[in-house]
Short mmCIF file of C-alpha atoms in Angstrom, two decimals:
data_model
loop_
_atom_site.label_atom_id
_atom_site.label_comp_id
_atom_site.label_asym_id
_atom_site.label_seq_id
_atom_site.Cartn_x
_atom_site.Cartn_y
_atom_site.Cartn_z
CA UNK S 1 114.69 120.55 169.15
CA UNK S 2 117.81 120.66 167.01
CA UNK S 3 120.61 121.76 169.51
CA UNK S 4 124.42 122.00 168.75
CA UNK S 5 127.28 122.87 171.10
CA UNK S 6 130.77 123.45 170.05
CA UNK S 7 133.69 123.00 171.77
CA UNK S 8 137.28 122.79 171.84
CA UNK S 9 138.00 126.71 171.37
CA UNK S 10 140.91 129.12 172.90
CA UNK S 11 144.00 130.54 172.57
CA UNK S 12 146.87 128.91 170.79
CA UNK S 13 150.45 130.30 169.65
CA UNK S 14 150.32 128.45 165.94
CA UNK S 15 150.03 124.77 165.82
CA UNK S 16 146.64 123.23 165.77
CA UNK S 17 143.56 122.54 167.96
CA UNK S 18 140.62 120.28 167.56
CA UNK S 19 137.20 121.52 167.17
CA UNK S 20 134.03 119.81 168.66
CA UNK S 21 129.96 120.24 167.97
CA UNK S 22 128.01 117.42 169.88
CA UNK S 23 124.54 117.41 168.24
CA UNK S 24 120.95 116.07 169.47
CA UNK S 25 117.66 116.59 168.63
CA UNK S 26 117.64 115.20 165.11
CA UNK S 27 119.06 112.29 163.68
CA UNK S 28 122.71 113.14 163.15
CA UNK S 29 124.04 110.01 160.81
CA UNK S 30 121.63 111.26 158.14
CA UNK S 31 122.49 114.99 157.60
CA UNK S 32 125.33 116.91 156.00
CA UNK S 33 127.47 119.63 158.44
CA UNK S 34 129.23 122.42 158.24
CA UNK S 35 131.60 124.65 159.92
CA UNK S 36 131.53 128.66 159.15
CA UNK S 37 133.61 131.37 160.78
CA UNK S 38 133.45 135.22 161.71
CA UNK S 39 136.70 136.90 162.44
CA UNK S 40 136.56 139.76 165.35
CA UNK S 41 134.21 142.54 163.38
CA UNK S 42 134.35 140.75 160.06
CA UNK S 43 131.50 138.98 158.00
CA UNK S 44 130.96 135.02 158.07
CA UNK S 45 132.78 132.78 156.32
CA UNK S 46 131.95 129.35 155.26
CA UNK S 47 134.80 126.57 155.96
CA UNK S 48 133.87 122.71 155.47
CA UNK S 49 131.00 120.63 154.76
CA UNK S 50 130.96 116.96 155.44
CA UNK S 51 127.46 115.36 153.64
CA UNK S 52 125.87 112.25 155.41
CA UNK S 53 128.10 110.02 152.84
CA UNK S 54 131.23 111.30 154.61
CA UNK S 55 133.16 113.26 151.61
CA UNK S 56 134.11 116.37 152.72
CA UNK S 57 134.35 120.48 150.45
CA UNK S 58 136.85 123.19 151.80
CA UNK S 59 136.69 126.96 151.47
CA UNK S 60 140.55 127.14 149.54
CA UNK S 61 141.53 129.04 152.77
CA UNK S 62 141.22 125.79 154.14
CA UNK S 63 142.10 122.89 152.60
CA UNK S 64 145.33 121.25 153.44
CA UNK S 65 145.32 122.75 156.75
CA UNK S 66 141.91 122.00 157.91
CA UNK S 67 140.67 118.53 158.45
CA UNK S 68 136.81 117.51 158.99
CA UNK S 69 134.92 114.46 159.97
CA UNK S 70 132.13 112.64 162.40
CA UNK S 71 131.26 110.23 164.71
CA UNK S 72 128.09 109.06 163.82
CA UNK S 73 128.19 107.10 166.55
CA UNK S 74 128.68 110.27 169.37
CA UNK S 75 126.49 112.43 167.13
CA UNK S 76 129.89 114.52 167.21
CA UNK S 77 131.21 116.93 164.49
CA UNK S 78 134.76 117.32 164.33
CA UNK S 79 137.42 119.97 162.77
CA UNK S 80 140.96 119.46 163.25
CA UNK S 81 143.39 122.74 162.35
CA UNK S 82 146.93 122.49 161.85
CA UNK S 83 149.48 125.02 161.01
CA UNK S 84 147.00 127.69 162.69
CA UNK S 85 147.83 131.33 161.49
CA UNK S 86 146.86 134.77 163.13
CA UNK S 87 143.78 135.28 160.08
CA UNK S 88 142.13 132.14 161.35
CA UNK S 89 141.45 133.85 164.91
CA UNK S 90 137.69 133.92 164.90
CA UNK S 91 134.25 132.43 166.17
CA UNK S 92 133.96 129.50 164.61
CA UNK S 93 130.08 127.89 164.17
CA UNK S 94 128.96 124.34 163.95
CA UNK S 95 125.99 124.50 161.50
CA UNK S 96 123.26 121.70 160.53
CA UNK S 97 123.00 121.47 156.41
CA UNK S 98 119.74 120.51 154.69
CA UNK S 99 120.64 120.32 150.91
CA UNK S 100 121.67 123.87 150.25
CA UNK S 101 121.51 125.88 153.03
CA UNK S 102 122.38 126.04 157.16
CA UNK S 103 119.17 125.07 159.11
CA UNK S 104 120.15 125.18 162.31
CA UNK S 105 123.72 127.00 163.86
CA UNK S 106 125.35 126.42 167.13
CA UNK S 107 126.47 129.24 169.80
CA UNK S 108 130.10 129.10 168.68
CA UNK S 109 133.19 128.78 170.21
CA UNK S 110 135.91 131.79 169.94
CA UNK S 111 139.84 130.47 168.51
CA UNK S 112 142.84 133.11 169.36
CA UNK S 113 145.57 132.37 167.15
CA UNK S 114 148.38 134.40 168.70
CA UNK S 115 151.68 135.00 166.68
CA UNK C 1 134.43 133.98 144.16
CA UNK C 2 133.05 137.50 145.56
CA UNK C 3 129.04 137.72 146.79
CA UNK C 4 127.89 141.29 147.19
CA UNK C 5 125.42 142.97 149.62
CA UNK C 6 124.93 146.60 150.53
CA UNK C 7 127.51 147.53 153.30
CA UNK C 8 124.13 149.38 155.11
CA UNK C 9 121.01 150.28 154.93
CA UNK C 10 118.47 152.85 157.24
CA UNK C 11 114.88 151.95 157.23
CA UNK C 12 112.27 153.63 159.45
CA UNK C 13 109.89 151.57 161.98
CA UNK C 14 106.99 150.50 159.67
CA UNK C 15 109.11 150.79 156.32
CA UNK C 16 109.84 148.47 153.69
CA UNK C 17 114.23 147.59 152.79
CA UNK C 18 115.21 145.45 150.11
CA UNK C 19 118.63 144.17 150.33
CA UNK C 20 119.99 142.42 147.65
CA UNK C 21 123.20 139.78 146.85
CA UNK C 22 124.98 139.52 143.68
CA UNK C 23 127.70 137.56 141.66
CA UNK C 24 130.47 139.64 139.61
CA UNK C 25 130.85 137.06 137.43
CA UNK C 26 126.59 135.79 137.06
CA UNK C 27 123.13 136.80 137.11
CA UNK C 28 121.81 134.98 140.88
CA UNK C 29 119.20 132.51 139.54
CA UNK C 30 117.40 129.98 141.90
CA UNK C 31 119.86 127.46 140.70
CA UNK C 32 121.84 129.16 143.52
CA UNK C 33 119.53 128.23 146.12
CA UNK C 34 120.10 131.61 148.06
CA UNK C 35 119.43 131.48 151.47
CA UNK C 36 119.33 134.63 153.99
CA UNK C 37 120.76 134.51 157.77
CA UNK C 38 120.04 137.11 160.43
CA UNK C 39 122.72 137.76 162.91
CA UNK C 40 122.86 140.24 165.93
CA UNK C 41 126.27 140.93 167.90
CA UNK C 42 127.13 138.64 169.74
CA UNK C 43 124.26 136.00 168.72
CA UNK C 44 125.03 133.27 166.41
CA UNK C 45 123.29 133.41 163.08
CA UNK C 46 119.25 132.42 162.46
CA UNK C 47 118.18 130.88 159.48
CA UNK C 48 115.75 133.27 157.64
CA UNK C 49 114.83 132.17 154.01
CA UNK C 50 116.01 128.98 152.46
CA UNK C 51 115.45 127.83 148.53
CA UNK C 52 115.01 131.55 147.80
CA UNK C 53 111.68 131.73 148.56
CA UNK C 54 111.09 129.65 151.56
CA UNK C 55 110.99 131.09 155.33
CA UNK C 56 112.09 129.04 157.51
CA UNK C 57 109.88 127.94 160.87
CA UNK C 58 108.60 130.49 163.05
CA UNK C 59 110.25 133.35 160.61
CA UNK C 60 107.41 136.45 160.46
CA UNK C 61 106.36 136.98 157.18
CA UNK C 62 107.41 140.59 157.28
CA UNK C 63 110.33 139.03 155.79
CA UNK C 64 110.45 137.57 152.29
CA UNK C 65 112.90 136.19 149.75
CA UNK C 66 112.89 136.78 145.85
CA UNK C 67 114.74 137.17 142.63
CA UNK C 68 115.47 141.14 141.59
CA UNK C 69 116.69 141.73 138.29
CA UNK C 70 119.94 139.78 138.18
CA UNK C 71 119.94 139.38 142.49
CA UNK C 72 118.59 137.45 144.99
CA UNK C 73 116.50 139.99 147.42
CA UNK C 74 115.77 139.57 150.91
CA UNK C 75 112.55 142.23 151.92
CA UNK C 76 111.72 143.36 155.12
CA UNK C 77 107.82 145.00 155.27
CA UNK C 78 106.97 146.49 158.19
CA UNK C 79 110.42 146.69 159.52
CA UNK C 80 110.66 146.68 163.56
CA UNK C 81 113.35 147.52 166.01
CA UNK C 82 114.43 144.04 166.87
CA UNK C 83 115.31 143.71 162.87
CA UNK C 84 118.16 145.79 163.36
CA UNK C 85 120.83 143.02 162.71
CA UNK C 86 123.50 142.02 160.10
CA UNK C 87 121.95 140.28 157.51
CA UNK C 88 123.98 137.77 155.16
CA UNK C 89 122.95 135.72 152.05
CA UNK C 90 124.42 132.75 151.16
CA UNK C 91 124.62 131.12 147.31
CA UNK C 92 125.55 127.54 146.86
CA UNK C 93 128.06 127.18 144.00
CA UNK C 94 127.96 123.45 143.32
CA UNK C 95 130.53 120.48 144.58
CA UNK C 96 129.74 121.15 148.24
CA UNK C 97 130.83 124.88 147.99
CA UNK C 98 128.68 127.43 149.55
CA UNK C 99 129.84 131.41 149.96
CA UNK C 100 128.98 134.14 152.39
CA UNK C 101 127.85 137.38 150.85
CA UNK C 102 130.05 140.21 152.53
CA UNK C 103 126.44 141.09 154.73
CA UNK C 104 124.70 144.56 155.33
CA UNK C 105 124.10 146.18 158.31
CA UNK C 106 120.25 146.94 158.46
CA UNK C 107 119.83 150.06 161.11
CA UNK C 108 116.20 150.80 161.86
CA UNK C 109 115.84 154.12 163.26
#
């Protein structure tokens, strides 16, 4: 069973914070990920993919500020977030990509940017 | 890049809703590999249809994907309390980029 737990999540007066998802259940090193995000009462939002091969795709909201990666070795999906602005408060969600969609999401973990 | 759904829609227990997800600037083809995510408050999204067509494992087949006109459709038949969710498509634009449609609110009442 595919299971993925983010972490890393809180509040934080600008600057940056480090997102986790530590992933099991399937064999990490060979699929692309993905992070997407839902602001308090607003619709999802798709924010980095990172394929098996390591490049990386940004929403435009995010590149330059937002930085993603793995650890194939810890099964770990990473997103680093600098220069962290009150619009990028939300529940952000560690996803599992096959090809062109998310197959599997994670429960989430909730970032308060607070001006 | 903008994708479109209904803001809401009211279907009544044992009726059929088609909601649908556009481009402004393209007719949706399969070439856009639409995919369609359930979400409840509170709940992170499930994974509903995949590939436009395809339902994903252990999704009833009340639920069904397809290509409307110029849209990709997501149809539930049959609908049932526990479908009252949020309901968001997804189109993959090429070069890694994927966008959210802005979702509909499906109330079953």
């Amino acid at each position: 069973e595919v299971q993925l737990l983010e972490s890393g999540g809180g509040l934080v007066t600008g600057g940056s914070l480090r997102l986790s998802c530590a992933a099991s259940g399937f064999t990490f090193s060979t699929y692309a990920m993905a992070w997407a995000r839902q602001a308090p009462g607003k619709g999802m939002e798709w924010v980095s993919t990172i394929n098996h091969y390591g490049n990386t795709y940004y929403a435009d909201f995010a590149q330059g500020r937002f930085t993603i990666s793995r650890d194939n070795s810890r099964n770990t999906l990473f997103l680093q977030m600098n220069n962290l602005r009150a619009e990028d408060t939300a529940v952000y969600y560690c996803a599992k990509r096959d090809k062109y969609f998310f197959d599997s999401w994670g429960q989430g973990t909730l970032v308060t940017v607070s001006s | 890049t903008v994708v479109t759904q209904e803001p809401s829609f009211s279907v009544s227990p044992g009726g059929t809703v088609t909601l649908t997800c556009g481009l402004s600037f393209d007719s949706v083809s399969t070439n856009y590999y639409p995919s369609w995510y359930q979400q409840t408050p509170g709940q992170a999204p499930r994974t509903l249809i995949y590939n436009t067509y395809t339902r994903s494992s252990g999704v009833p087949d009340r639920f069904s994907g397809s290509i409307v006109g110029n849209k990709a459709a997501l149809t539930i038949t049959g609908a049932q309390a526990d479908d009252e969710s949020d309901y968001y498509c997804v189109l993959y634009m090429g070069n890694g980029i994927s966008v959210f449609g802005t979702g509909t609110k499906v109330i079953v009442l």
